Amino acid sequence: MSAPAEFTTLIGGVLAILIIASVIGQVLKARMGPDNEVIDNLVARINAWWGMVVLLALAMLGGQAGVVILFALLSFAGLREFLTLTAKRRADHWALVVSFFVILPVQYILIWADWYGMFSVFIPVYAFLLLPIIMAVHGDTDGFLTRVAETQWGLMICVFAASHVPALLSLNIPGYEGKNVLLVAFLVVVVQLSDVLQYVWGKLIGRHKIAPRLSPSKTWEGFVGGVLSASLVGAGLWWMTPFTPLEAAGLSLIITLMGFFGGLVMSAIKRDKGVKDWGHLIAGHGGFIDRLDSVVFSAPIFFHLTRYFWSVV
Amino acid sequence: MLRDAFPLLVGNAIALFARLVTAVRGVWQGVEPAPRQRIYFANHSSNGDFVLIWTVLPPALRARTRPVAAADYWLKGRSKTFIGREVFNAVLIDRNPNTRREDPISQMVAALDDNASLILFPEGTRNMTDDTLLPFKPGLYHLSQARPDVELVPTWIDNLTSVMPKGKVIPVPLLCSVTFGEPLSVIENEDKAAFLARAEAALIAVAEEVAR
């Protein structure tokens, strides 16, 4: 339990925002009447944010173990949602069991062990080749390529990409020792704030739909307003990172853009599979993937950029 | 006291496990979770089927809802017998007409007269085909004739086949749901075939609603 001083400042700021958001939610509820669906959903979302912030803060106080375990559990919940929708047949039972109970835990053990050379290839190389072998030896060829590809996609998104959040703790950045947990906080806060601000800008001034077939709620106004304001906030958080304000702004822009497109891609999959939400466990938000899609798409890029330009190997 | 607490504890542990693996969700589409006497009749594809229904029932309803299950399966071994008898308080029926000493229908009617609700799988065995349902056995009809006041609720269990296909031991964690449809209406002097066709159609209608 030894978080850097910056962490306390950040948590204080986030809690202040949540308190303001809750007050606004209650005021809107009182003003618009109790039966307004948009406001009810807003209040449910804010309440869920309280839970998510508390969970994330506790995990970060737990250091590497806390963050690794939290994201392993999030990967489990995400993979469960993803593979519920993918093509599969009875013959795939073992491939699915191996995905959940071997590949997922091994990936996070490799992250825990800081074994970069292995965790960066384990799923794209080893799992990639192993999974179709397991499926092939069971002899069912109906829709084989679809079954293999969709299962692997689930592993890449929900396990491999998601595991790059705790992987940030393995980076060795001179002058930043013992503070890596702040990189996790920076990534999660900027990307999630971008989602929230896109929602807020969209609700306030959103007119022109950006991709009506994929996601009817995404507008150009929300996109530009959300990405730019979140990037500004990201620049303003430079003091908790190894970056200069300008670098923090540039990285924030990249991860918020990746986050936006992550949401778009995952929406396309939902439309393809004919569902509105990935799951139902987070009230107001839907499933775990509905909340994590943006972080998952931005984490590997943020990890590698930081690794190439700031860390010593 | 302790004797009552242990089965309850085991029951809650089983329900928690079911939730961890399947995040199962009860969808009360055609009925409310009200304390009425009911027969939940459901599709059957896995031994975990009634566990899922049992898990999504509110505790007050759960306490008085008894699954109807095969004695030959649940009386094999001490732990299964304990779970079947003490935890789920199952109405255990002998599926073999040559060996049985009690008529299954009278056993179920006795349970209903004891004020219990029932979980029933009218297909009689686990459905391993690609069809939505196997043809219903006549038990549900006889029960509806014997106790016409009991609500018959079509109950669709979604996705458990993928979680645990027949013969597999390790479950794959995938999301499941249990959807309760609108109770069958009562039609007087309906013959057996017409009633069973109507019951099958009602359950298939719930299934199609879930798939959408």
Coordinates of C-alpha atoms in Angstrom, one line a residue, chain A residues 76 80-81 83-84 88 90 93-94 96-97 100-101 278-281, chain B residues 19-23 25 159 163 165-166 168 170-175:
Chain A
F76 CA -12.5 -13.2 -17.9
R80 CA -17.3 -14.7 -21.4
E81 CA -19.4 -12.0 -23.1
L83 CA -17.5 -16.0 -26.7
T84 CA -21.2 -16.1 -25.9
K88 CA -19.1 -22.5 -31.9
R90 CA -20.0 -29.0 -29.5
H93 CA -15.6 -27.5 -26.0
W94 CA -11.9 -28.2 -25.3
L96 CA -13.0 -23.0 -25.2
V97 CA -12.0 -24.6 -22.0
F100 CA -10.6 -19.6 -20.4
F101 CA -8.6 -21.8 -18.1
W278 CA -22.5 -7.1 -24.7
G279 CA -23.9 -8.1 -21.4
H280 CA -26.0 -6.8 -18.5
L281 CA -23.8 -6.8 -15.4
Chain B
R19 CA -23.7 -17.2 -11.3
L20 CA -19.8 -17.1 -11.5
V21 CA -19.8 -19.4 -14.6
T22 CA -22.9 -18.1 -16.4
A23 CA -23.8 -14.7 -14.9
R25 CA -30.1 -13.6 -15.5
N159 CA -27.3 -21.3 -23.8
V163 CA -21.7 -24.2 -21.3
P165 CA -22.6 -30.3 -23.4
K166 CA -23.6 -33.8 -22.5
K168 CA -18.4 -32.9 -20.5
I170 CA -15.5 -28.8 -17.2
P171 CA -18.1 -26.0 -17.9
V172 CA -17.2 -23.2 -20.3
P173 CA -18.1 -19.8 -18.8
L174 CA -20.7 -18.3 -21.1
L175 CA -23.6 -16.0 -20.4

